[in-house]
CSV table of C-alpha atoms in Angstrom, one decimal:
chain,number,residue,atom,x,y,z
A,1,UNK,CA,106.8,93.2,61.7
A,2,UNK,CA,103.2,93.7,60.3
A,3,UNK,CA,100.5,91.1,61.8
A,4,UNK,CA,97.0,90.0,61.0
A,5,UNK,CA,94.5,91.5,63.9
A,6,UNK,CA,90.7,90.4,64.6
A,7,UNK,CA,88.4,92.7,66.3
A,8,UNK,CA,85.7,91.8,68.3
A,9,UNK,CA,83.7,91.8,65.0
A,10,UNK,CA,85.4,89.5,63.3
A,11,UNK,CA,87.1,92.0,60.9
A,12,UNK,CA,90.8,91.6,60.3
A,13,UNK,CA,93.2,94.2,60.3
A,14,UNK,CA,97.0,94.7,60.1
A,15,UNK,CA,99.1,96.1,62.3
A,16,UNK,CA,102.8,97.0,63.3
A,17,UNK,CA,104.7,94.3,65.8
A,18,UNK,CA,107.4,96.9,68.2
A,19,UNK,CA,109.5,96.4,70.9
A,20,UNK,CA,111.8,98.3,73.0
A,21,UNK,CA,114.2,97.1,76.0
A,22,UNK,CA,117.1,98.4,77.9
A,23,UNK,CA,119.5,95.5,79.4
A,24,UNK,CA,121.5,96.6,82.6
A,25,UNK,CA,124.2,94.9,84.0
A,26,UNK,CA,125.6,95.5,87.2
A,27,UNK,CA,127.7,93.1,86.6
A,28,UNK,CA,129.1,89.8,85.4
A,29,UNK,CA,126.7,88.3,87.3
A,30,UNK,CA,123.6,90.4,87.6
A,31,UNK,CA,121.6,91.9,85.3
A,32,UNK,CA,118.0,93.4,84.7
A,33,UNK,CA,115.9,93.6,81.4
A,34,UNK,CA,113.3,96.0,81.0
A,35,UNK,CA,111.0,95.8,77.8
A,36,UNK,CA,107.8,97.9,76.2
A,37,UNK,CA,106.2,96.1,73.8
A,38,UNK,CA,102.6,95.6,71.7
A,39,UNK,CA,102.9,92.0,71.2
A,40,UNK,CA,101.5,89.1,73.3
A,41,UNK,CA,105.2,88.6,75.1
A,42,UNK,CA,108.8,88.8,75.1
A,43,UNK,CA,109.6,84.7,74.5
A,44,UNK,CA,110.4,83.9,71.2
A,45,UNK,CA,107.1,82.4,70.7
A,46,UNK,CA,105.0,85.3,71.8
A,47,UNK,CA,106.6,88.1,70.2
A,48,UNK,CA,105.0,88.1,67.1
A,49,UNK,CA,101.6,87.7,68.2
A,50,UNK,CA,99.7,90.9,69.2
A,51,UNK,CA,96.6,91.0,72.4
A,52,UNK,CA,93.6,89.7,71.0
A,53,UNK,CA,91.1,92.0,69.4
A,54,UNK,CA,94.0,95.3,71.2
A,55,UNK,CA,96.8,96.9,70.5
A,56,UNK,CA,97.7,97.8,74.1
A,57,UNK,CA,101.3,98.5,75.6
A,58,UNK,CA,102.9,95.8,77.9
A,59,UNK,CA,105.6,95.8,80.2
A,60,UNK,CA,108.3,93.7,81.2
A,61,UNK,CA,111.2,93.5,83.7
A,62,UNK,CA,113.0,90.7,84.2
A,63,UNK,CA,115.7,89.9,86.5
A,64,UNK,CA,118.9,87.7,85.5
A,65,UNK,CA,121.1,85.9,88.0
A,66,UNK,CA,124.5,83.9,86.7
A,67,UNK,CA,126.5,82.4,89.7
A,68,UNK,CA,129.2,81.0,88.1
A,69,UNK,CA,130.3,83.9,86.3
A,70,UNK,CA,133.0,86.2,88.6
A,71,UNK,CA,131.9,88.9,90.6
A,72,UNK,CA,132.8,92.6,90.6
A,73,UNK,CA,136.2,93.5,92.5
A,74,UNK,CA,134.8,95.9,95.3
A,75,UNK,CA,137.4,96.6,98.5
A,76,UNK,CA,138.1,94.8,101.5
A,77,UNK,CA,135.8,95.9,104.6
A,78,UNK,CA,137.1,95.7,108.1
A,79,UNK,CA,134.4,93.9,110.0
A,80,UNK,CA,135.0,96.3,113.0
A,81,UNK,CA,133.1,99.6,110.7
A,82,UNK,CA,130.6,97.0,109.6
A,83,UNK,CA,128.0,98.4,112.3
A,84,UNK,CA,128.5,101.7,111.1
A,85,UNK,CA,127.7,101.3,107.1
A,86,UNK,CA,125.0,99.3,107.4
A,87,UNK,CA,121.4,100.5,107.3
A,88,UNK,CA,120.0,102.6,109.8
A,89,UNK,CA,115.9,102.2,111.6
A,90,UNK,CA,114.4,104.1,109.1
A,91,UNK,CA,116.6,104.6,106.7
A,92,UNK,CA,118.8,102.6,104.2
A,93,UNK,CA,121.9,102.9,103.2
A,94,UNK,CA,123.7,101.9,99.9
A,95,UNK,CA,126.0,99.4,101.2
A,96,UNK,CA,125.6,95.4,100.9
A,97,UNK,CA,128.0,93.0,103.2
A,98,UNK,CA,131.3,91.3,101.8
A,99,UNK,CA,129.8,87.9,99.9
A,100,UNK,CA,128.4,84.9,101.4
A,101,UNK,CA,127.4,86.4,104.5
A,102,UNK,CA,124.1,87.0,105.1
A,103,UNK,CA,122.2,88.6,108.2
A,104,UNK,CA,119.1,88.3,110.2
A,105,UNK,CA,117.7,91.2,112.0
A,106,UNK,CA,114.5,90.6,114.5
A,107,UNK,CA,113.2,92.8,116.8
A,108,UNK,CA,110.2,94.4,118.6
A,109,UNK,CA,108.9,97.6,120.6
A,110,UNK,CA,106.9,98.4,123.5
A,111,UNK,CA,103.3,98.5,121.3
A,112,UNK,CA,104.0,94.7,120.5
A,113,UNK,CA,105.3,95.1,116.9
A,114,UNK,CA,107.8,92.8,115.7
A,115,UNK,CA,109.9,92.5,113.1
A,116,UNK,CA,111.8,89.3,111.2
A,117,UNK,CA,114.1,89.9,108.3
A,118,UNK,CA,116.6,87.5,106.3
A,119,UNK,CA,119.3,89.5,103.9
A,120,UNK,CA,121.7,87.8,101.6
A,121,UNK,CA,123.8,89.1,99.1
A,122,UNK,CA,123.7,87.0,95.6
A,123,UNK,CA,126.6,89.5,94.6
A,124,UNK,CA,128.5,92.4,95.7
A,125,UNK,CA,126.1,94.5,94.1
A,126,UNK,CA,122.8,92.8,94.9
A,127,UNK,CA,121.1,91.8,97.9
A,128,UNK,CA,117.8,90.7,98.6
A,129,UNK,CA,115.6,90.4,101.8
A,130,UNK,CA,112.7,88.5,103.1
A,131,UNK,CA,110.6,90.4,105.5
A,132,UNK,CA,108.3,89.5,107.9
A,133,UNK,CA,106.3,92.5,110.2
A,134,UNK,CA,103.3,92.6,112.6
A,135,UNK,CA,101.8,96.5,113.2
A,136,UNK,CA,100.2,96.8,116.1
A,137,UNK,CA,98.0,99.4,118.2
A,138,UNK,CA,97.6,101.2,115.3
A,139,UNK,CA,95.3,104.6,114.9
A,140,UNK,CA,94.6,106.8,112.1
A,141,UNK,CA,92.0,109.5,111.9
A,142,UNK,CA,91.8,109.9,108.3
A,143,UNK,CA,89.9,108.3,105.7
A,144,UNK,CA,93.2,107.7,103.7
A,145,UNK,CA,95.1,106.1,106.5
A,146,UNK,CA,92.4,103.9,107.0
A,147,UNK,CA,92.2,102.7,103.6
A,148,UNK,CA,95.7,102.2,104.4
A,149,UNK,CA,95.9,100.5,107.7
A,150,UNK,CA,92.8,98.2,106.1
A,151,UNK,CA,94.1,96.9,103.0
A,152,UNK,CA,98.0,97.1,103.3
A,153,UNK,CA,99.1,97.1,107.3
A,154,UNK,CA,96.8,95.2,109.2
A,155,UNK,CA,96.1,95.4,112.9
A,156,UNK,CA,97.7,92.4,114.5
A,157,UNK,CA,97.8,90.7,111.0
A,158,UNK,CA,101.5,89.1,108.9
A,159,UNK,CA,102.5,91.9,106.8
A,160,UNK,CA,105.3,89.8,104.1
A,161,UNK,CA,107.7,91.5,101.5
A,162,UNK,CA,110.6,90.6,99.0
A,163,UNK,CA,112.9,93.1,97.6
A,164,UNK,CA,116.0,93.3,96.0
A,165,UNK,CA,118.7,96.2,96.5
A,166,UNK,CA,121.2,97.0,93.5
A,167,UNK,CA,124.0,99.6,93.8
A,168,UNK,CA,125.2,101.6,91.0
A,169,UNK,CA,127.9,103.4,92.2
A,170,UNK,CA,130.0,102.1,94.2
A,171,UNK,CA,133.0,105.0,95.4
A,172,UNK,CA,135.0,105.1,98.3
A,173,UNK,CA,133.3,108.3,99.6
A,174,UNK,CA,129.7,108.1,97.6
A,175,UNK,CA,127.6,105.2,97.1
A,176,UNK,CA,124.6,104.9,95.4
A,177,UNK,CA,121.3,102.5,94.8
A,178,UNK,CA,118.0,101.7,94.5
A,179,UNK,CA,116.0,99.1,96.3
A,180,UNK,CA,112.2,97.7,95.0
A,181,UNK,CA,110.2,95.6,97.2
A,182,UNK,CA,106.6,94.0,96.7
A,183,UNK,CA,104.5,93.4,99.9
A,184,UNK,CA,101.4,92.4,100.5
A,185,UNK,CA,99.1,92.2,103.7
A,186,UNK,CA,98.6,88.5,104.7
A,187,UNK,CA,95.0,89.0,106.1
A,188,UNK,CA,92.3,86.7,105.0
A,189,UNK,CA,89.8,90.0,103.9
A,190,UNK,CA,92.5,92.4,102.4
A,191,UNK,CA,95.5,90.2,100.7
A,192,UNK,CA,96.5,93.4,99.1
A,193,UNK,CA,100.1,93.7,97.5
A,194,UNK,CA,101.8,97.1,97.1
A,195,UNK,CA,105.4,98.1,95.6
A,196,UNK,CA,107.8,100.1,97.6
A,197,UNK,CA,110.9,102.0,96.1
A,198,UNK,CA,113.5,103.2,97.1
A,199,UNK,CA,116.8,106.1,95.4
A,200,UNK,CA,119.7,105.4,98.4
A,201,UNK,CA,122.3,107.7,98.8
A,202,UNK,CA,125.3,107.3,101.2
A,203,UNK,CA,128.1,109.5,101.9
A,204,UNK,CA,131.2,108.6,103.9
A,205,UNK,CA,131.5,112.0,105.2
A,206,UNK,CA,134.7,111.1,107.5
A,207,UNK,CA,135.7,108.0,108.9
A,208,UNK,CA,133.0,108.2,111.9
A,209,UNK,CA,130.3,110.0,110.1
A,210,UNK,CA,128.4,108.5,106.8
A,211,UNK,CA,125.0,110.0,105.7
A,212,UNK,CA,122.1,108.3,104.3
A,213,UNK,CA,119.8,110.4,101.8
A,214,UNK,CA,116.6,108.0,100.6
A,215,UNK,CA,113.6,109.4,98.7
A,216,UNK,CA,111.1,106.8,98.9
A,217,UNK,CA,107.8,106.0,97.7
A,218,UNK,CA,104.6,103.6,98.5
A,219,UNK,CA,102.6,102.8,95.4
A,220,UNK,CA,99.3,101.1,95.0
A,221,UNK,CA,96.1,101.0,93.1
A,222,UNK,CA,94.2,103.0,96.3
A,223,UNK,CA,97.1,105.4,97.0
A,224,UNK,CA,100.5,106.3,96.5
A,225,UNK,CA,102.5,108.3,99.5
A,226,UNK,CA,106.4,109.9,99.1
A,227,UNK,CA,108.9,110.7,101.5
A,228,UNK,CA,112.8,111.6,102.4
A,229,UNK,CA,114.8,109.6,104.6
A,230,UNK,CA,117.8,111.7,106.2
A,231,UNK,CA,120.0,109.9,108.6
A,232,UNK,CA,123.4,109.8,110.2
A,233,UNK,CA,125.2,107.2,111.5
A,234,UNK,CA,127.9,108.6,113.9
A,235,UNK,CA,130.6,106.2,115.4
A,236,UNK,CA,132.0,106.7,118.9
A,237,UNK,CA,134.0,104.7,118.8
A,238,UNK,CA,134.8,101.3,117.6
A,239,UNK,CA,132.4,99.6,119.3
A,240,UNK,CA,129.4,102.4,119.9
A,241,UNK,CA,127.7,104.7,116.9
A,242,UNK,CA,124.6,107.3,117.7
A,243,UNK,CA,121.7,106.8,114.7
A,244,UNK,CA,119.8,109.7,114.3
A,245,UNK,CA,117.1,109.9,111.5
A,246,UNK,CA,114.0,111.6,110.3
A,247,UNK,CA,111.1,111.2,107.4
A,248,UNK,CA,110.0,114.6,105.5
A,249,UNK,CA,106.6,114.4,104.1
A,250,UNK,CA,106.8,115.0,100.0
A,251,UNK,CA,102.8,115.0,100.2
A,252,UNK,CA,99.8,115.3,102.6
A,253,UNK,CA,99.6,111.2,102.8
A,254,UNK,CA,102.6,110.6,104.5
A,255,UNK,CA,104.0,112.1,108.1
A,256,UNK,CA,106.7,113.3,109.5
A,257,UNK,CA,108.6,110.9,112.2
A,258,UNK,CA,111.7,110.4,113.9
A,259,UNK,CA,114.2,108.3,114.9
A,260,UNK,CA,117.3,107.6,117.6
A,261,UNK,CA,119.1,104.5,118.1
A,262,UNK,CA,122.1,103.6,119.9
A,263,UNK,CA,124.0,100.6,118.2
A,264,UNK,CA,126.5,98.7,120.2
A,265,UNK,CA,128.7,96.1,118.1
A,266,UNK,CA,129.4,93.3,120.5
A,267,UNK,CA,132.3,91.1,119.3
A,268,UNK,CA,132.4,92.3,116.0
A,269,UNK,CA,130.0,89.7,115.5
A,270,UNK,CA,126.2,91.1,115.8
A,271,UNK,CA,124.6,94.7,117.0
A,272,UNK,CA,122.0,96.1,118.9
A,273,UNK,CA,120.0,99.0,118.4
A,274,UNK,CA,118.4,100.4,121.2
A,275,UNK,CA,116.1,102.9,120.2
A,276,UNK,CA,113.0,105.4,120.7
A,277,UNK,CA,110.7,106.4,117.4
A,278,UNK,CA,107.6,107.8,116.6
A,279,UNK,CA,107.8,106.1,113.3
A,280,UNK,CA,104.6,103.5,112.6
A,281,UNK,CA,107.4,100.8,112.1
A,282,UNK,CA,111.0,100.1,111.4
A,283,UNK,CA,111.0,99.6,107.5
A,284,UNK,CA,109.3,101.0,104.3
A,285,UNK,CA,105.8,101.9,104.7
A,286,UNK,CA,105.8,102.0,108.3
A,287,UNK,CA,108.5,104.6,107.9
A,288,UNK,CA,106.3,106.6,106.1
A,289,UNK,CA,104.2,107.3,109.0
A,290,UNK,CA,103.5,108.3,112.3
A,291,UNK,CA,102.7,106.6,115.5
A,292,UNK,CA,100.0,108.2,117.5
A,293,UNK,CA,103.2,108.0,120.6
A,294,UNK,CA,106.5,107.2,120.2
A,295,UNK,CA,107.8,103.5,121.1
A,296,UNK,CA,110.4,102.4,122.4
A,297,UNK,CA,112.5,98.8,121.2
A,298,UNK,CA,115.2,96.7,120.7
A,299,UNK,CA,116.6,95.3,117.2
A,300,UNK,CA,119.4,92.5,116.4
A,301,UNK,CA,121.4,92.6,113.6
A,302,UNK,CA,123.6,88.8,112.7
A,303,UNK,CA,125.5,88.5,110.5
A,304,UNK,CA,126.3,84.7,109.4
């Protein structure tokens, strides 16, 4: 489509309309739109207008969510290895809970952070979370992780995210997704936002061992920081599983870290993790790095 263009001089010019988008569907019920385009938007009314006086590149992704159409057939799930395939500390997993039951975990550790999350699957191949965190004695000695702890952590201050976690495959031994959260620091100087993403991997190695494989990376206008998530998430036995995980660097900004938790399932109806970690906090960019001491906590896991 060809269009009529005025510069900042008042001189008119034509130029050529495109778009390009990629439509996903995870299923019957979800599915995500992505779009690159030159014109002034994707609606019907937009699209053949270009940016005033530019001829800049925009882009779109949009999210679609149908409820009344049928879901996708996945298999039954024994409550009793629920514990075991869900996420670890650290590290996620690629698994999301039968439908219509949703799950808070809350917890906190022996430096006074605490942690509130609410998880709810709108499908059996998306879930989406609301997260509410509080860092704590927190100490960097670099300019970067000051920048960081500044505009994006907070010391004592509400850190909020949303996210959304899609899987793609879905086998009995190998299951995969990605997750993609937007947070932002809730103190009255900073109010910065960041996104977070997340490539899960999850192997049902044996009926008591699964492995969870997540790059991840932290992205912002001041920095952007990578890392691998490895855990393993070793039952005992129907009621006890051993959680041991760790955080490679992929670059000088983030830090190595560990985790160990002991889960106990208690009536096949919630969990607790007790664990130790030297990890900054339990979930995305706290995972990314390092405490200046480990901490020791508790988190709950309902499922409702």
């Amino acid at each position: 489509m060809l269009k009529l263009e005025r510069d900042s001089n008042l001189k008119f010019s034509k130029k050529n309309i495109y778009s390009f988008g990629i439509d996903y569907f995870l299923n019957p019920k979800i599915s995500i739109e992505s779009r690159i385009t030159n014109s002034f938007g994707v609606t019907p009314a937009t699209s053949n207008l270009t940016m005033p006086s530019k001829d800049n590149m925009l882009y779109f992704l949009g999210f679609n969510y149908n409820p009344w159409r049928p879901d996708s057939v996945r298999k039954d799930f024994n409550k009793s290895k629920r514990y075991l395939n869900s996420e670890g500390l650290t590290v996620n997993s690629a698994f999301i809970q039968t439908n219509n039951l949703g799950k808070i975990q809350t917890g906190i550790d022996s430096k006074g952070n605490n942690y509130l999350s609410y998880k709810y699957p709108l499908s059996n191949k998306f879930q989406y979370d609301l997260t509410l965190m509080q860092f704590k004695d927190i100490k960097f000695n670099t300019d970067t992780k000051k920048l960081l702890e500044e505009k994006f952590i907070g010391q004592n201050n509400i850190h909020t995210r949303l996210g959304g976690k899609m899987i793609l495959i879905d086998s009995k031994i190998y299951k995969n997704g990605i997750k993609i959260s937007g947070g932002r620091n809730q103190d009255i100087n900073s109010k910065q936002g960041f996104l977070f993403g997340e490539f899960i991997n999850t192997f049902e190695l044996s009926n008591s061992i699964i492995l969870n494989a997540s790059p991840k990376i932290f992205w912002s206008s001041f920095s952007t920081i990578k890392s691998l998530g490895l855990g393993v998430n070793y039952k005992i036995n129907d009621n006890v599983a051993i959680i041991p995980e760790i955080n490679v660097p992929f670059d000088n900004e983030s830090e190595f870290n560990y985790s160990f938790s002991l889960r106990k399932n208690i009536n096949k109806e919630f969990d607790i993790d007790l664990y130790i970690s030297n990890a900054l906090g339990v979930n995305e960019i706290g995972s990314l790095l390092r405490s200046e001491s480990p901490r020791v906590g508790i988190l709950l896991n309902y499922p409702f």
